[in-house]
Short mmCIF file of C-alpha atoms and ligand atoms in Angstrom, two decimals:
data_model
loop_
_atom_site.label_atom_id
_atom_site.label_comp_id
_atom_site.label_asym_id
_atom_site.label_seq_id
_atom_site.Cartn_x
_atom_site.Cartn_y
_atom_site.Cartn_z
CA VAL A 1 -108.16 280.52 -46.76
CA SER A 2 -104.55 280.26 -48.23
CA ALA A 3 -103.06 283.45 -47.18
CA GLY A 4 -99.34 283.47 -46.81
CA ARG A 5 -99.02 279.92 -48.48
CA LYS A 6 -96.35 280.49 -51.38
CA VAL A 7 -96.02 279.18 -55.19
CA VAL A 8 -92.37 280.21 -56.46
CA ALA A 9 -91.99 280.51 -60.06
CA THR A 10 -88.60 280.30 -61.67
CA ARG A 11 -89.55 282.97 -64.86
CA LYS A 12 -92.33 285.09 -65.46
CA LEU A 13 -95.79 283.21 -65.63
CA LEU A 14 -98.23 283.73 -68.77
CA PRO A 15 -100.86 286.30 -67.50
CA ALA A 16 -103.54 283.99 -67.44
CA SER A 17 -101.39 281.58 -65.03
CA GLN A 18 -100.50 284.07 -62.86
CA GLU A 19 -103.91 285.07 -62.13
CA ARG A 20 -105.20 281.92 -61.60
CA LEU A 21 -102.46 281.56 -58.96
CA GLU A 22 -103.54 284.78 -57.36
CA GLN A 23 -106.91 284.94 -57.53
CA GLN A 24 -106.87 281.10 -55.20
CA GLY A 25 -105.00 283.34 -52.83
CA PHE A 26 -101.50 282.13 -52.95
CA GLU A 27 -98.52 284.63 -52.59
CA LEU A 28 -96.74 283.94 -56.27
CA ILE A 29 -93.05 284.87 -56.14
CA GLN A 30 -91.92 284.73 -59.76
CA TRP A 31 -88.73 285.77 -61.23
CA PRO A 32 -89.57 289.25 -62.48
CA LYS A 33 -86.81 289.61 -65.36
CA ASP A 34 -86.78 288.13 -68.96
CA SER A 35 -84.58 285.53 -67.35
CA SER A 36 -84.65 282.21 -65.20
CA MET A 37 -84.47 283.06 -61.41
CA PRO A 38 -80.64 282.72 -60.26
CA ARG A 39 -80.22 279.67 -58.25
CA ASP A 40 -78.95 281.06 -55.12
CA THR A 41 -82.29 283.12 -55.26
CA LEU A 42 -84.05 279.88 -55.80
CA LEU A 43 -82.52 278.41 -53.00
CA LYS A 44 -83.93 281.09 -50.56
CA ASP A 45 -86.96 281.85 -51.98
CA ILE A 46 -88.02 278.18 -51.89
CA LYS A 47 -87.69 278.19 -48.11
CA GLY A 48 -91.38 277.54 -46.70
CA ALA A 49 -93.02 277.00 -50.26
CA GLU A 50 -95.64 274.60 -51.26
CA GLY A 51 -95.77 274.51 -54.74
CA LEU A 52 -92.87 275.15 -57.44
CA ILE A 53 -93.05 275.94 -60.99
CA CYS A 54 -90.06 275.19 -62.94
CA MET A 55 -88.50 274.81 -66.56
CA LEU A 56 -86.14 272.37 -68.06
CA SER A 57 -82.94 274.90 -67.63
CA ASP A 58 -83.78 274.77 -63.62
CA LYS A 59 -81.69 272.20 -61.77
CA ILE A 60 -84.11 271.15 -59.27
CA ASP A 61 -82.02 268.37 -57.09
CA LYS A 62 -81.12 267.27 -53.52
CA GLN A 63 -80.21 270.62 -52.52
CA VAL A 64 -83.60 272.43 -53.77
CA PHE A 65 -85.48 270.10 -52.10
CA GLU A 66 -83.62 270.19 -48.36
CA ALA A 67 -83.54 274.47 -49.21
CA ALA A 68 -87.74 273.93 -49.29
CA GLY A 69 -88.39 272.09 -46.33
CA PRO A 70 -91.12 269.72 -45.64
CA GLY A 71 -93.86 271.69 -46.96
CA LEU A 72 -93.28 271.83 -50.96
CA LYS A 73 -96.05 269.38 -52.25
CA VAL A 74 -95.37 269.91 -55.94
CA VAL A 75 -92.57 270.60 -58.28
CA SER A 76 -94.76 271.35 -61.94
CA THR A 77 -92.28 271.61 -64.83
CA MET A 78 -93.73 273.07 -67.78
CA SER A 79 -92.28 270.71 -69.89
CA VAL A 80 -92.79 266.67 -70.82
CA GLY A 81 -89.23 266.41 -70.39
CA TYR A 82 -88.03 266.03 -66.55
CA ASP A 83 -84.29 265.13 -67.04
CA HIS A 84 -83.86 268.17 -65.04
CA ILE A 85 -85.36 266.77 -62.03
CA ASP A 86 -83.77 264.34 -59.43
CA LEU A 87 -86.32 261.75 -59.28
CA LYS A 88 -84.74 259.79 -56.07
CA ALA A 89 -84.63 263.50 -54.43
CA ALA A 90 -88.34 264.10 -55.02
CA LYS A 91 -89.11 260.58 -53.75
CA GLU A 92 -86.87 260.86 -50.52
CA ASN A 93 -89.14 264.47 -49.60
CA ASN A 94 -92.32 263.21 -50.95
CA VAL A 95 -92.72 265.54 -53.53
CA LYS A 96 -94.95 265.06 -56.41
CA ILE A 97 -93.89 265.91 -60.29
CA GLY A 98 -96.58 267.48 -62.50
CA TYR A 99 -95.60 267.91 -66.14
CA THR A 100 -97.16 269.12 -69.74
CA PRO A 101 -97.34 265.68 -72.02
CA ASP A 102 -99.19 265.32 -75.26
CA VAL A 103 -100.26 269.12 -75.68
CA LEU A 104 -96.64 269.83 -77.62
CA THR A 105 -96.50 266.78 -79.45
CA ASP A 106 -97.62 268.71 -82.49
CA ALA A 107 -95.74 271.41 -81.94
CA THR A 108 -92.61 269.57 -81.48
CA ALA A 109 -93.10 267.52 -84.38
CA ASP A 110 -93.95 270.35 -86.88
CA LEU A 111 -90.78 271.88 -85.79
CA THR A 112 -88.65 268.40 -86.06
CA VAL A 113 -90.02 268.43 -89.71
CA LEU A 114 -89.20 272.19 -90.17
CA LEU A 115 -85.80 271.43 -89.33
CA THR A 116 -85.57 267.66 -91.23
CA LEU A 117 -86.72 269.97 -94.39
CA ALA A 118 -84.21 273.05 -93.73
CA ALA A 119 -81.07 270.64 -93.44
CA ALA A 120 -82.11 268.46 -96.08
CA ARG A 121 -82.60 271.34 -98.38
CA LYS A 122 -79.90 273.38 -97.69
CA MET A 123 -81.94 276.31 -96.15
CA LYS A 124 -79.70 277.77 -94.25
CA SER A 125 -76.89 278.33 -97.05
CA GLY A 126 -79.91 279.55 -99.51
CA VAL A 127 -81.10 282.31 -96.94
CA ARG A 128 -77.71 283.20 -96.60
CA ALA A 129 -76.92 283.18 -100.28
CA ALA A 130 -80.16 285.21 -101.00
CA GLU A 131 -79.38 287.70 -98.20
CA THR A 132 -75.85 288.44 -99.26
CA GLY A 133 -75.50 288.84 -103.00
CA GLU A 134 -74.47 285.38 -103.17
CA TRP A 135 -77.19 284.53 -105.35
CA ARG A 136 -76.47 285.18 -109.00
CA GLU A 137 -77.10 283.09 -112.15
CA TRP A 138 -79.68 280.07 -111.56
CA ARG A 139 -77.40 276.85 -112.14
CA PRO A 140 -78.55 273.43 -112.33
CA ASP A 141 -76.21 271.76 -109.62
CA TRP A 142 -76.65 274.87 -107.26
CA LEU A 143 -77.76 273.86 -103.33
CA CYS A 144 -79.55 270.96 -104.16
CA GLY A 145 -80.39 269.00 -101.68
CA TYR A 146 -82.17 265.48 -100.86
CA GLN A 147 -86.28 264.85 -101.42
CA PHE A 148 -88.09 262.45 -98.97
CA LYS A 149 -89.78 260.03 -101.67
CA GLY A 150 -88.42 256.10 -100.97
CA LYS A 151 -86.22 257.26 -98.20
CA THR A 152 -85.63 255.79 -94.74
CA LEU A 153 -86.54 257.62 -91.60
CA GLY A 154 -84.82 255.78 -88.49
CA VAL A 155 -86.64 257.63 -85.03
CA VAL A 156 -84.24 257.07 -82.02
CA GLY A 157 -86.97 257.32 -79.26
CA ILE A 158 -90.32 256.69 -80.76
CA GLY A 159 -92.43 257.71 -78.28
CA ARG A 160 -95.53 260.30 -78.81
CA ILE A 161 -93.41 263.19 -80.72
CA GLY A 162 -90.99 260.35 -82.70
CA GLN A 163 -94.54 258.67 -83.55
CA ALA A 164 -95.81 262.16 -84.34
CA VAL A 165 -92.74 262.89 -86.78
CA ALA A 166 -92.90 259.60 -88.41
CA SER A 167 -96.58 260.19 -89.57
CA ARG A 168 -95.93 263.22 -90.87
CA LEU A 169 -92.96 262.67 -92.86
CA LYS A 170 -94.53 259.09 -94.45
CA ALA A 171 -97.18 261.76 -95.70
CA PHE A 172 -93.82 263.51 -97.27
CA GLY A 173 -92.98 259.78 -98.85
CA ILE A 174 -90.73 258.35 -96.39
CA ASP A 175 -90.83 254.84 -97.56
CA ARG A 176 -89.47 252.43 -94.82
CA VAL A 177 -89.67 253.78 -90.86
CA VAL A 178 -86.91 251.96 -88.48
CA TYR A 179 -86.97 252.70 -84.71
CA TRP A 180 -84.47 251.97 -81.72
CA GLY A 181 -85.55 253.12 -78.38
CA ARG A 182 -85.91 251.29 -74.73
CA SER A 183 -87.94 248.55 -76.04
CA GLU A 184 -89.76 247.08 -79.37
CA LYS A 185 -93.81 248.50 -79.93
CA PRO A 186 -95.14 246.13 -81.78
CA GLU A 187 -98.05 248.14 -82.39
CA LEU A 188 -96.28 250.21 -84.64
CA LYS A 189 -95.89 247.68 -87.05
CA GLU A 190 -99.53 248.50 -88.00
CA SER A 191 -99.95 252.30 -87.37
CA LEU A 192 -96.61 253.49 -89.02
CA ASN A 193 -94.96 250.05 -90.48
CA ALA A 194 -92.40 251.13 -88.14
CA ASP A 195 -89.52 248.01 -87.50
CA PHE A 196 -87.25 248.02 -84.54
CA VAL A 197 -83.87 247.92 -85.15
CA SER A 198 -80.30 247.95 -83.68
CA PHE A 199 -78.75 251.56 -82.87
CA ASP A 200 -75.75 250.90 -85.54
CA GLU A 201 -78.38 249.49 -88.17
CA LEU A 202 -80.68 252.55 -87.58
CA THR A 203 -77.54 254.53 -87.95
CA ALA A 204 -75.99 252.74 -91.00
CA SER A 205 -79.27 252.34 -93.57
CA SER A 206 -81.28 255.71 -92.25
CA ASP A 207 -81.18 258.55 -94.55
CA PHE A 208 -83.04 260.89 -92.41
CA ILE A 209 -82.11 260.47 -88.63
CA VAL A 210 -84.25 262.08 -85.51
CA ALA A 211 -83.48 262.17 -82.04
CA CYS A 212 -87.01 262.56 -80.10
CA CYS A 213 -85.95 260.66 -77.12
CA ALA A 214 -85.35 261.39 -73.69
CA LEU A 215 -82.21 262.13 -71.92
CA THR A 216 -81.33 259.30 -70.11
CA PRO A 217 -78.35 257.03 -69.32
CA GLU A 218 -78.90 254.94 -72.26
CA THR A 219 -78.97 257.79 -74.94
CA LYS A 220 -76.55 260.25 -73.78
CA GLU A 221 -74.03 261.19 -76.21
CA VAL A 222 -75.20 258.01 -78.08
CA PHE A 223 -74.93 260.11 -81.01
CA ASN A 224 -70.71 260.19 -81.11
CA TYR A 225 -68.53 260.91 -83.47
CA LYS A 226 -68.48 256.83 -84.16
CA ALA A 227 -72.29 256.56 -84.82
CA PHE A 228 -72.08 259.50 -87.30
CA LYS A 229 -69.26 257.96 -89.20
CA ASN A 230 -71.41 254.67 -89.59
CA MET A 231 -74.05 256.98 -91.09
CA LYS A 232 -74.68 257.13 -94.99
CA LYS A 233 -72.93 260.19 -96.74
CA ASN A 234 -76.35 261.81 -97.83
CA ALA A 235 -77.85 261.57 -94.30
CA ILE A 236 -79.40 264.50 -92.37
CA PHE A 237 -79.51 264.41 -88.41
CA VAL A 238 -81.84 266.10 -86.74
CA ASN A 239 -82.17 266.70 -82.92
CA THR A 240 -84.91 267.97 -80.99
CA ALA A 241 -84.89 266.15 -78.12
CA ARG A 242 -81.94 267.32 -75.41
CA GLY A 243 -78.28 268.35 -76.58
CA GLY A 244 -76.69 265.56 -74.13
CA VAL A 245 -77.87 262.80 -76.42
CA VAL A 246 -75.39 264.09 -78.85
CA ASP A 247 -71.41 264.42 -77.96
CA GLN A 248 -71.19 267.67 -80.05
CA ASP A 249 -67.86 267.61 -81.01
CA GLY A 250 -67.94 264.50 -82.55
CA LEU A 251 -70.74 266.11 -84.41
CA VAL A 252 -68.70 269.39 -85.41
CA LYS A 253 -66.20 266.86 -86.77
CA ALA A 254 -68.48 264.65 -88.57
CA LEU A 255 -69.83 267.98 -90.67
CA GLN A 256 -66.62 269.31 -91.20
CA GLU A 257 -65.78 266.22 -92.70
CA ASN A 258 -68.91 265.56 -94.54
CA LEU A 259 -69.27 262.67 -93.09
CA ILE A 260 -73.18 263.61 -93.20
CA ALA A 261 -75.18 265.93 -95.54
CA GLY A 262 -76.47 268.18 -92.83
CA ALA A 263 -77.97 268.72 -89.40
CA GLY A 264 -80.68 270.52 -87.69
CA LEU A 265 -80.60 271.33 -83.98
CA ASP A 266 -82.97 272.92 -81.90
CA VAL A 267 -81.36 271.68 -78.56
CA THR A 268 -77.54 271.88 -78.26
CA THR A 269 -75.05 271.83 -75.24
CA PRO A 270 -75.41 274.37 -73.82
CA GLU A 271 -78.02 276.23 -74.24
CA PRO A 272 -77.72 279.19 -75.10
CA LEU A 273 -74.52 278.12 -77.45
CA PRO A 274 -72.13 280.42 -77.67
CA THR A 275 -72.37 282.83 -80.91
CA ASP A 276 -68.67 281.57 -81.63
CA HIS A 277 -69.68 277.99 -81.43
CA PRO A 278 -68.37 276.06 -84.88
CA LEU A 279 -71.40 274.60 -85.35
CA PHE A 280 -72.64 278.38 -86.20
CA LYS A 281 -69.97 278.56 -89.16
CA LEU A 282 -71.09 275.03 -90.97
CA GLY A 283 -73.30 276.00 -93.91
CA ASN A 284 -74.91 272.56 -93.34
CA CYS A 285 -76.03 273.06 -89.85
CA VAL A 286 -79.16 275.00 -88.89
CA ILE A 287 -79.82 275.55 -85.47
CA LEU A 288 -83.04 277.32 -83.56
CA PRO A 289 -82.84 278.23 -80.03
CA HIS A 290 -84.89 275.50 -78.13
CA ILE A 291 -88.53 276.44 -79.86
CA GLY A 292 -89.87 272.81 -80.33
CA SER A 293 -92.80 273.47 -78.44
CA ALA A 294 -93.53 277.31 -79.05
CA THR A 295 -96.58 277.48 -80.25
CA ILE A 296 -98.88 279.93 -78.70
CA GLU A 297 -101.44 277.18 -78.70
CA ALA A 298 -99.17 274.97 -77.05
CA ARG A 299 -97.76 277.03 -74.54
CA GLU A 300 -100.85 278.20 -73.39
CA THR A 301 -102.23 274.97 -72.72
CA MET A 302 -98.95 273.96 -70.99
CA GLY A 303 -99.13 277.14 -68.77
CA ASP A 304 -102.73 275.87 -67.80
CA MET A 305 -101.77 272.29 -67.13
CA CYS A 306 -99.12 273.69 -64.72
CA VAL A 307 -101.37 275.82 -63.14
CA ASP A 308 -103.91 272.70 -62.73
CA ASN A 309 -100.60 270.90 -61.35
CA VAL A 310 -99.85 272.97 -58.80
CA LEU A 311 -103.54 273.75 -57.44
CA ALA A 312 -104.73 270.20 -57.40
CA ALA A 313 -101.41 269.46 -55.29
CA LEU A 314 -102.10 272.22 -53.00
CA GLU A 315 -105.70 271.25 -52.69
CA ASP A 316 -104.22 267.93 -51.64
CA LYS A 317 -106.37 266.62 -54.78
CA GLU A 318 -105.08 264.59 -57.53
CA ILE A 319 -102.62 265.81 -59.49
CA PRO A 320 -104.09 265.55 -63.32
CA PHE A 321 -100.91 265.43 -65.03
CA VAL A 322 -98.50 263.67 -62.43
CA LEU A 323 -95.33 262.15 -63.61
CA LYS A 324 -95.24 258.54 -62.25
CA TYR A 325 -92.18 257.67 -61.06
C1 LIG B 1 -90.18 273.53 -73.02
C2 LIG B 1 -89.31 271.07 -73.99
O1 LIG B 1 -90.67 274.52 -73.91
O2 LIG B 1 -91.09 269.89 -72.87
C3 LIG B 1 -89.90 269.71 -73.06
O3 LIG B 1 -89.61 268.76 -72.42
O4 LIG B 1 -88.09 270.66 -74.01
C4 LIG B 1 -89.84 272.46 -74.34
O5 LIG B 1 -90.94 271.86 -74.54
C5 LIG B 1 -88.96 273.36 -72.49
O6 LIG B 1 -88.63 272.44 -71.47
C6 LIG B 1 -89.49 274.56 -71.43
O7 LIG B 1 -89.12 274.15 -70.02
#
């Protein structure tokens, strides 16, 4: 039935996802290498496709929709974030967007806690010291970091992931949770005893500051030098959202000047971050290669959801995980 109907994937999909698409008889064009499909290949291969499976590093803009032609029904992104998709162009071209919310909340919240602990307890310097022989005598003041008990956590973007981070860190002893975002969420007073504050109050009063927000015009580079300067000297800043919420030069300067105690980043600008970037030289900055959702459980489910979204759209059924935009 579906012979000749094409689905394009910008990455090599998990085997289970490939099988499901091929069993349905769709022609699956995927980039065969361990990298992402180059843009010129995407613009060529997308012509006549009905479905596109993509990731955050693919820019899905007007040009892509135009290259696809009128047959494109769905863009199915293997992510909860959708800042890489031009929603206006999607609407103009009558293309639905499928995404993968919820199933990566736990994985990403766990990794946010990991980075917060790593930065707070000077893990990078500790690992280096252990591996290089810099570890000699025990000293009472060596590699001392900060603990959570009685401290304030500031969450920028307290959606699903931000709330999961706050409840985890409360179990570590966090006393007060403050948040800033698009709007106040009164129900969070009940569930997390969390208070809505201004961005300036959040940065000035928090000991741990986590960015879990979407990248939007309001959050773009909201963490700039001025914001870091406003933070406490003992503040730990963690970003598992998008590199674009940080003015990275401002962060480098703030860390070099010890305006804050440390940072943990799972996201940077650009990605991958060049290995000679000054952030890598700083002992008080831990960097991971955007692995927030990288658990077997989350990624398998994300892969399934992605295919569910494509198959539903191609069968003209309701898309199960559709982005309402
Ligand atoms: C994805 C993410 O792994 O879901 C998101 O928004 O940032 C990660 O979980 C990444 O986007 C790959 O598409």
